[in-house]
Short mmCIF file of C-alpha atoms (C1' of nucleotides) in Angstrom, two decimals:
data_model
loop_
_atom_site.label_atom_id
_atom_site.label_comp_id
_atom_site.label_asym_id
_atom_site.label_seq_id
_atom_site.Cartn_x
_atom_site.Cartn_y
_atom_site.Cartn_z
CA MET G 1 -39.92 11.62 -15.53
CA ALA G 2 -40.23 8.06 -14.59
CA ALA G 3 -39.19 7.17 -18.32
CA ALA G 4 -36.11 9.75 -17.50
CA LYS G 5 -34.96 7.88 -14.82
CA SER G 6 -35.10 4.71 -16.12
CA VAL G 7 -32.88 5.96 -18.74
CA ARG G 8 -30.16 7.19 -16.74
CA ARG G 9 -30.51 4.06 -14.26
CA THR G 10 -30.01 1.63 -17.57
CA GLU G 11 -26.91 3.88 -18.71
CA ASN G 12 -25.23 3.84 -15.12
CA GLU G 13 -26.07 -0.10 -15.53
CA ARG G 14 -24.19 -0.28 -18.88
CA LEU G 15 -21.05 1.97 -17.22
CA LYS G 16 -20.89 -0.97 -14.78
CA ILE G 17 -20.59 -3.08 -16.45
CA GLU G 18 -18.00 -1.70 -18.52
CA MET G 19 -16.60 -1.00 -15.20
CA GLU G 20 -15.96 -4.65 -14.32
CA VAL G 21 -12.86 -5.54 -16.40
CA GLU G 22 -10.61 -2.33 -14.97
CA HIS G 23 -12.00 -3.10 -11.76
CA THR G 24 -10.86 -6.83 -11.60
CA LEU G 25 -7.60 -5.86 -13.10
CA GLY G 26 -7.06 -3.09 -11.39
CA TRP G 27 -7.22 -4.42 -7.84
CA LEU G 28 -5.06 -7.64 -8.77
CA PHE G 29 -2.20 -5.68 -8.01
CA PRO G 30 -2.24 -4.47 -4.47
CA ASP G 31 -3.93 -7.76 -3.95
CA ILE G 32 -1.19 -9.61 -4.91
CA HIS G 33 1.30 -7.42 -3.45
CA ARG G 34 -0.40 -7.74 -0.06
CA LEU G 35 -0.35 -11.46 -0.72
CA LEU G 36 4.07 -11.76 -1.80
CA SER G 37 4.53 -9.48 1.12
CA LYS G 38 2.86 -11.53 4.13
CA ASP G 39 4.09 -15.29 2.60
CA PHE G 40 7.66 -13.42 2.22
CA GLU G 41 7.73 -12.03 5.71
CA SER G 42 6.29 -15.66 6.59
CA ARG G 43 9.43 -16.85 5.67
CA PHE G 44 11.61 -13.86 6.42
CA VAL G 45 11.39 -13.99 9.71
CA GLY G 46 13.94 -13.34 12.78
CA LEU G 47 15.37 -10.46 11.08
CA GLY G 48 12.71 -7.91 12.31
CA LEU G 49 13.02 -7.02 8.38
CA THR G 50 9.90 -6.16 6.43
CA ARG G 51 9.52 -6.54 2.83
CA ALA G 52 9.57 -2.83 2.15
CA GLN G 53 12.88 -2.33 4.52
CA TRP G 54 14.61 -5.25 2.32
CA ARG G 55 14.02 -3.64 -0.77
CA VAL G 56 15.37 -0.66 0.01
CA LEU G 57 18.42 -2.64 1.62
CA PHE G 58 18.54 -4.55 -1.62
CA THR G 59 18.63 -1.47 -3.49
CA ILE G 60 21.62 -0.04 -1.53
CA ASP G 61 24.11 -2.55 -1.45
CA ARG G 62 23.17 -3.55 -5.47
CA ALA G 63 24.79 0.34 -6.57
CA GLY G 64 28.41 -1.05 -4.88
CA VAL G 65 28.71 2.83 -3.71
CA PRO G 66 27.35 5.18 -0.94
CA LEU G 67 23.94 6.56 -2.25
CA THR G 68 22.59 9.71 -1.39
CA GLN G 69 18.83 9.50 0.15
CA THR G 70 17.61 10.90 -3.16
CA GLU G 71 19.44 8.66 -5.24
CA ILE G 72 17.84 5.89 -3.21
CA ALA G 73 14.18 7.62 -3.40
CA ASP G 74 14.67 7.52 -7.19
CA LEU G 75 15.99 3.83 -7.38
CA THR G 76 13.20 2.86 -5.26
CA GLU G 77 10.53 5.00 -6.19
CA ILE G 78 9.52 5.90 -2.84
CA GLU G 79 9.26 9.63 -1.92
CA LYS G 80 11.96 11.41 -0.04
CA ALA G 81 10.15 12.12 3.24
CA PRO G 82 8.93 8.24 3.70
CA LEU G 83 11.83 6.95 2.68
CA GLY G 84 13.63 8.77 5.25
CA LYS G 85 11.61 7.21 7.90
CA THR G 86 12.41 3.74 6.73
CA LEU G 87 16.71 4.51 6.64
CA ASP G 88 15.45 5.76 10.37
CA ARG G 89 14.24 2.40 11.12
CA LEU G 90 17.05 0.73 9.30
CA GLU G 91 19.44 2.86 10.86
CA GLN G 92 17.98 2.10 14.21
CA GLY G 93 18.29 -1.35 13.33
CA GLY G 94 22.06 -1.29 12.46
CA TRP G 95 21.62 -2.14 8.78
CA ILE G 96 22.83 1.10 7.30
CA VAL G 97 25.40 3.68 8.20
CA ARG G 98 24.49 7.76 7.33
CA LYS G 99 27.92 9.70 6.57
CA SER G 100 27.40 13.29 5.53
CA ASP G 101 29.06 13.71 2.42
CA PRO G 102 32.06 16.43 2.79
CA ARG G 103 31.62 17.74 -0.55
CA ASP G 104 27.95 18.42 0.00
CA ARG G 105 26.73 19.21 3.49
CA ARG G 106 23.43 18.94 2.75
CA ALA G 107 23.46 15.46 1.59
CA ARG G 108 23.92 12.09 3.53
CA ARG G 109 25.50 9.33 1.90
CA VAL G 110 24.03 5.54 2.96
CA SER G 111 25.71 2.28 2.91
CA VAL G 112 24.85 -0.92 4.40
CA THR G 113 26.83 -2.58 6.96
CA ALA G 114 28.20 -6.15 7.24
CA LYS G 115 25.41 -7.44 9.14
CA ILE G 116 23.82 -7.72 5.47
CA GLU G 117 25.87 -10.79 4.89
CA LYS G 118 23.94 -12.57 6.75
CA ALA G 119 20.84 -11.61 5.49
CA PHE G 120 21.35 -12.92 2.10
CA PRO G 121 20.88 -16.60 2.47
CA LEU G 122 17.65 -16.02 4.21
CA ALA G 123 16.19 -13.31 1.98
CA ALA G 124 16.85 -15.62 -1.00
CA ALA G 125 15.40 -18.81 0.30
CA ALA G 126 11.98 -17.03 1.58
CA ALA G 127 11.82 -15.09 -2.13
CA LYS G 128 12.45 -18.53 -3.30
CA GLY G 129 9.89 -20.32 -1.75
CA THR G 130 7.28 -17.30 -2.01
CA PHE G 131 7.35 -16.93 -6.11
CA ALA G 132 7.71 -20.68 -6.30
CA ARG G 133 4.36 -20.96 -4.55
CA ALA G 134 3.12 -17.84 -6.43
CA LEU G 135 4.47 -19.00 -10.07
CA GLN G 136 3.29 -22.98 -9.54
CA GLY G 137 2.09 -23.79 -12.95
CA MET G 138 3.56 -21.45 -15.06
CA ARG G 139 6.58 -22.04 -17.46
CA GLN G 140 9.38 -20.24 -17.39
CA SER G 141 8.79 -18.28 -20.67
CA GLU G 142 5.35 -17.85 -19.50
CA VAL G 143 6.90 -15.93 -16.71
CA LYS G 144 9.13 -14.07 -18.59
CA GLU G 145 6.32 -12.47 -21.12
CA LEU G 146 4.55 -11.82 -17.62
CA ILE G 147 7.00 -9.77 -16.59
CA ALA G 148 7.36 -8.16 -19.92
CA LYS G 149 4.09 -7.35 -20.16
CA LEU G 150 3.48 -5.93 -16.77
CA GLU G 151 7.09 -3.77 -17.63
CA LYS G 152 5.36 -2.44 -20.49
CA LEU G 153 2.24 -1.47 -18.25
CA LYS G 154 4.16 0.23 -15.85
CA ARG G 155 6.30 2.19 -18.35
CA ASN G 156 2.82 3.44 -20.28
CA LEU G 157 2.07 4.78 -16.98
CA GLY G 158 5.34 6.74 -16.67
CA GLY G 159 6.89 4.84 -14.72
CA ALA G 160 10.78 4.45 -14.44
CA ASP G 161 12.40 1.73 -16.02
CA ASP G 162 14.58 0.29 -13.15
CA MET N 1 40.88 -17.33 6.07
CA ALA N 2 41.12 -14.99 2.89
CA ALA N 3 39.82 -17.84 0.87
CA ALA N 4 36.95 -18.72 3.35
CA LYS N 5 35.81 -15.28 3.03
CA SER N 6 36.35 -15.18 -0.81
CA VAL N 7 33.90 -18.17 -1.10
CA ARG N 8 30.95 -16.88 1.33
CA ARG N 9 31.49 -13.43 -0.77
CA THR N 10 30.88 -15.76 -3.86
CA GLU N 11 28.24 -17.30 -2.55
CA ASN N 12 26.34 -14.18 -1.46
CA GLU N 13 26.96 -12.83 -4.84
CA ARG N 14 25.25 -15.65 -6.39
CA LEU N 15 22.30 -15.76 -4.65
CA LYS N 16 22.16 -11.95 -5.28
CA ILE N 17 21.93 -12.69 -8.77
CA GLU N 18 19.25 -15.37 -8.47
CA MET N 19 17.34 -12.87 -6.35
CA GLU N 20 17.09 -10.28 -9.21
CA VAL N 21 14.17 -11.67 -11.38
CA GLU N 22 12.02 -11.97 -7.82
CA HIS N 23 12.95 -8.23 -6.69
CA THR N 24 11.86 -7.21 -10.46
CA LEU N 25 8.47 -9.06 -10.23
CA GLY N 26 7.55 -8.53 -6.93
CA TRP N 27 8.09 -4.86 -6.88
CA LEU N 28 6.25 -4.59 -10.07
CA PHE N 29 2.88 -5.05 -8.45
CA PRO N 30 3.24 -2.26 -5.92
CA ASP N 31 4.60 -0.01 -8.20
CA ILE N 32 1.71 -0.62 -10.82
CA HIS N 33 -0.85 -0.11 -8.05
CA ARG N 34 0.79 2.96 -6.67
CA LEU N 35 1.07 4.62 -10.73
CA LEU N 36 -3.04 3.37 -11.42
CA SER N 37 -4.38 5.32 -8.32
CA LYS N 38 -2.27 8.31 -9.22
CA ASP N 39 -3.71 8.17 -12.50
CA PHE N 40 -6.86 7.22 -11.42
CA GLU N 41 -7.16 10.08 -8.99
CA SER N 42 -5.90 13.11 -11.12
CA ARG N 43 -8.71 12.27 -13.59
CA PHE N 44 -11.48 10.79 -10.75
CA VAL N 45 -11.24 14.70 -9.45
CA GLY N 46 -13.84 16.74 -7.46
CA LEU N 47 -15.83 14.51 -5.51
CA GLY N 48 -13.38 13.85 -2.80
CA LEU N 49 -13.21 9.80 -3.31
CA THR N 50 -9.79 8.10 -3.50
CA ARG N 51 -9.45 4.92 -5.46
CA ALA N 52 -9.26 2.68 -2.63
CA GLN N 53 -12.77 4.49 -1.27
CA TRP N 54 -14.03 3.67 -4.78
CA ARG N 55 -13.56 0.16 -4.56
CA VAL N 56 -15.72 -0.29 -1.41
CA LEU N 57 -18.57 1.90 -2.91
CA PHE N 58 -18.27 -0.08 -5.95
CA THR N 59 -18.50 -3.21 -4.01
CA ILE N 60 -21.55 -2.55 -1.86
CA ASP N 61 -23.36 -0.86 -4.50
CA ARG N 62 -22.56 -4.00 -6.92
CA ALA N 63 -24.20 -6.54 -4.31
CA GLY N 64 -27.47 -4.92 -4.71
CA VAL N 65 -28.57 -5.48 -1.35
CA PRO N 66 -27.63 -3.59 1.68
CA LEU N 67 -24.23 -5.62 3.38
CA THR N 68 -22.65 -5.87 6.67
CA GLN N 69 -19.49 -5.03 7.38
CA THR N 70 -17.89 -8.16 7.57
CA GLU N 71 -19.27 -9.19 4.41
CA ILE N 72 -17.76 -5.78 2.91
CA ALA N 73 -14.61 -6.87 4.10
CA ASP N 74 -14.42 -10.23 2.79
CA LEU N 75 -15.74 -9.13 -0.59
CA THR N 76 -12.70 -6.35 -0.69
CA GLU N 77 -10.29 -8.52 0.98
CA ILE N 78 -9.88 -5.86 3.68
CA GLU N 79 -9.35 -6.41 7.25
CA LYS N 80 -12.61 -5.41 9.64
CA ALA N 81 -10.58 -2.80 11.52
CA PRO N 82 -9.44 -0.37 8.73
CA LEU N 83 -12.33 -1.02 6.38
CA GLY N 84 -14.12 0.23 9.21
CA LYS N 85 -12.36 3.33 9.40
CA THR N 86 -13.06 3.54 5.20
CA LEU N 87 -16.57 3.42 6.10
CA ASP N 88 -16.23 5.96 8.65
CA ARG N 89 -14.93 8.38 6.12
CA LEU N 90 -17.37 7.18 3.37
CA GLU N 91 -20.32 8.12 5.62
CA GLN N 92 -18.64 11.15 6.64
CA GLY N 93 -18.92 12.37 3.24
CA GLY N 94 -22.63 10.78 2.86
CA TRP N 95 -21.53 8.26 0.18
CA ILE N 96 -22.93 5.38 2.76
CA VAL N 97 -25.75 4.70 5.39
CA ARG N 98 -25.12 2.27 8.16
CA LYS N 99 -28.33 1.02 9.94
CA SER N 100 -28.32 -1.37 12.51
CA ASP N 101 -29.75 -5.03 11.93
CA PRO N 102 -32.99 -5.27 13.95
CA ARG N 103 -32.50 -9.12 13.59
CA ASP N 104 -28.97 -9.14 14.70
CA ARG N 105 -27.77 -6.27 17.05
CA ARG N 106 -24.25 -6.76 16.43
CA ALA N 107 -24.01 -5.91 12.88
CA ARG N 108 -24.92 -2.48 11.01
CA ARG N 109 -25.83 -2.78 7.30
CA VAL N 110 -24.65 -0.86 5.31
CA SER N 111 -25.81 0.90 1.81
CA VAL N 112 -25.08 3.38 -0.55
CA THR N 113 -26.82 6.68 -0.88
CA ALA N 114 -28.19 8.27 -4.34
CA LYS N 115 -25.18 10.53 -4.55
CA ILE N 116 -23.47 7.42 -5.95
CA GLU N 117 -25.44 8.02 -9.02
CA LYS N 118 -23.46 10.85 -10.57
CA ALA N 119 -20.47 9.24 -9.63
CA PHE N 120 -20.79 6.57 -12.30
CA PRO N 121 -19.96 8.57 -15.45
CA LEU N 122 -16.74 10.31 -13.72
CA ALA N 123 -15.72 6.94 -12.64
CA ALA N 124 -16.35 5.16 -15.72
CA ALA N 125 -14.74 7.81 -17.52
CA ALA N 126 -11.44 7.92 -15.12
CA ALA N 127 -11.19 4.05 -15.46
CA LYS N 128 -11.64 4.14 -18.79
CA GLY N 129 -8.63 6.77 -19.52
CA THR N 130 -6.08 5.14 -16.85
CA PHE N 131 -6.63 1.82 -18.30
CA ALA N 132 -6.38 3.08 -22.11
CA ARG N 133 -3.14 4.50 -21.15
CA ALA N 134 -1.88 1.85 -19.11
CA LEU N 135 -2.66 -1.10 -21.78
CA GLN N 136 -1.79 1.02 -24.82
CA GLY N 137 0.10 -0.92 -27.33
CA MET N 138 -1.80 -4.43 -25.66
CA ARG N 139 -4.18 -6.60 -28.07
CA GLN N 140 -7.59 -7.29 -26.10
CA SER N 141 -6.46 -11.11 -26.29
CA GLU N 142 -3.36 -10.17 -24.42
CA VAL N 143 -5.27 -8.14 -21.79
CA LYS N 144 -7.12 -11.33 -21.26
CA GLU N 145 -4.49 -13.42 -20.94
CA LEU N 146 -2.70 -10.65 -18.34
CA ILE N 147 -5.32 -11.20 -16.20
CA ALA N 148 -5.74 -15.29 -16.19
CA LYS N 149 -2.23 -15.16 -15.15
CA LEU N 150 -2.59 -12.73 -12.82
CA GLU N 151 -5.81 -14.17 -11.33
CA LYS N 152 -3.99 -17.69 -11.03
CA LEU N 153 -1.10 -15.77 -9.49
CA LYS N 154 -3.01 -14.65 -6.68
CA ARG N 155 -5.16 -18.06 -6.45
CA ASN N 156 -1.67 -19.62 -5.85
CA LEU N 157 -1.10 -17.21 -3.13
CA GLY N 158 -4.22 -18.10 -1.31
CA GLY N 159 -6.18 -15.15 -2.70
CA ALA N 160 -9.78 -15.47 -2.98
CA ASP N 161 -11.07 -15.86 -6.20
CA ASP N 162 -13.64 -12.71 -6.26
"C1'" DA C 1 -32.20 -22.86 30.40
"C1'" DG C 2 -27.61 -21.43 31.03
"C1'" DG C 3 -22.84 -21.78 30.08
"C1'" DA C 4 -19.15 -21.74 26.34
"C1'" DA C 5 -17.98 -20.71 21.79
"C1'" DT C 6 -18.32 -17.83 17.89
"C1'" DT C 7 -18.93 -13.72 15.28
"C1'" DA C 8 -19.97 -8.21 14.65
"C1'" DG C 9 -17.58 -4.28 15.09
"C1'" DT C 10 -14.44 -0.95 17.26
"C1'" DA C 11 -9.79 0.56 19.66
"C1'" DT C 12 -5.25 0.78 19.57
"C1'" DA C 13 -0.33 0.42 17.60
"C1'" DC C 14 2.39 -0.15 14.07
"C1'" DG C 15 4.50 0.03 9.02
"C1'" DA C 16 4.20 2.29 4.59
"C1'" DG C 17 3.05 5.71 1.34
"C1'" DA C 18 1.71 10.53 -0.10
"C1'" DT C 19 1.84 15.41 0.17
"C1'" DT C 20 3.16 19.85 1.71
"C1'" DA C 21 5.61 22.72 4.36
"C1'" DC C 22 10.35 23.93 6.00
"C1'" DT C 23 15.43 24.56 6.88
"C1'" DA C 24 19.92 24.38 5.13
"C1'" DT C 25 23.20 24.34 1.83
"C1'" DA C 26 24.80 24.53 -3.13
"C1'" DT C 27 24.48 26.72 -7.72
"C1'" DG C 28 23.94 29.42 -11.33
"C1'" DC C 29 23.44 33.97 -13.20
"C1'" DT C 30 23.99 38.83 -13.47
"C1'" DA Z 1 30.38 39.05 -4.82
"C1'" DG Z 2 25.83 38.86 -4.10
"C1'" DC Z 3 21.28 37.41 -4.94
"C1'" DA Z 4 17.85 34.28 -7.19
"C1'" DT Z 5 16.79 29.31 -7.83
"C1'" DA Z 6 17.34 24.55 -6.92
"C1'" DT Z 7 18.51 20.66 -4.24
"C1'" DA Z 8 18.99 17.50 0.26
"C1'" DG Z 9 16.72 15.92 4.14
"C1'" DT Z 10 13.28 16.14 7.67
"C1'" DA Z 11 8.79 17.55 10.21
"C1'" DA Z 12 4.09 17.43 10.00
"C1'" DT Z 13 -0.31 15.13 8.68
"C1'" DC Z 14 -3.09 12.08 5.99
"C1'" DT Z 15 -4.81 7.74 3.73
"C1'" DC Z 16 -4.49 2.84 3.91
"C1'" DG Z 17 -3.19 -1.35 5.51
"C1'" DT Z 18 -1.80 -5.24 8.93
"C1'" DA Z 19 -2.07 -7.47 13.70
"C1'" DT Z 20 -3.95 -7.56 18.25
"C1'" DA Z 21 -7.17 -7.21 21.68
"C1'" DC Z 22 -11.59 -5.93 23.39
"C1'" DT Z 23 -17.07 -5.26 24.24
"C1'" DA Z 24 -21.09 -6.53 22.91
"C1'" DA Z 25 -24.09 -9.43 20.75
"C1'" DT Z 26 -25.41 -13.99 19.12
"C1'" DT Z 27 -25.56 -19.39 18.36
"C1'" DC Z 28 -24.45 -23.50 19.48
"C1'" DC Z 29 -24.63 -27.54 22.83
"C1'" DT Z 30 -25.75 -29.70 26.65
#
DNA sequence: AGGAATTAGTATACGAGATTACTATATGCT
DNA sequence: AGCATATAGTAATCTCGTATACTAATTCCT
């Protein structure tokens, strides 16, 4: 009995060691995400926008045409329901306008307001500062390589190509 | 007037292009985190544990001795308040036990229960499957390189060395 | 010894995200 | 035309995480 228990212990000990790499690698993603948001938001102040909200706003602007909420959800890979909440906050802040589509009365086309224009310089400066810090000591070629690997990893997991 | 407006437009257009790389790189982190959790949890079923809960559980087990909540918070880089909630859920599920420290009556020492033993094989299999998928097409040396770069990035941002 | 500063943990409020269930409108098929 | 199916968006509920403020206990300093 003692022997059997000892064997099982050892097997789990082996598993724990095996799991170390995955554990380390896996948790780097949320950790870096959190640190990036924290740093970015500390620079991107005074507008009352979070990094997640900026992602949505930037995505809509980049499209160049009003988008339905479903289209925004696809582009940002956020589910429709929580995206709707984020859009509520952006609408309340005067950053976006929702107009019902005359050709599909279920849909609401979302477009950015002129207010976004003054946000670009601030967002650009914040992003530049954050990534200068994050990537310090890395050559541009290394950064490109890093992005390529991360995109491959994302694609492997079934994530959209963006 | 039209000229001035045109100039400002152009400046923001330039900024948008500049921001593309940061935007792409920055959002890879939460996206990959989300995909990893989704894949892992789809394999790690039947135990009623999320990936975040498993992180905490694994961390406590790895320490080998009962930890205070503050120590766990430091190791996982989660704030004490939300960690307390996660521990509530783990305690309710019978995964951990909280005993008040006789030498410091403010502290509650947390240890895992025997229940964790049967979770290791499942967690190991799930992690193995998820990362085999995520890292497919990458050599082991590339993975090591990737981890090193991500750890550097995290350190640059002030994250703990783990 | 006694008061000030620190520390452990919890409560509360908020943002972000997933999931499920629902309503209203479109579309597609027979 | 009419019914079945699919889609757009919202509501409700849950987990996870940040930040702030608070209580209780400890430590530090004079």
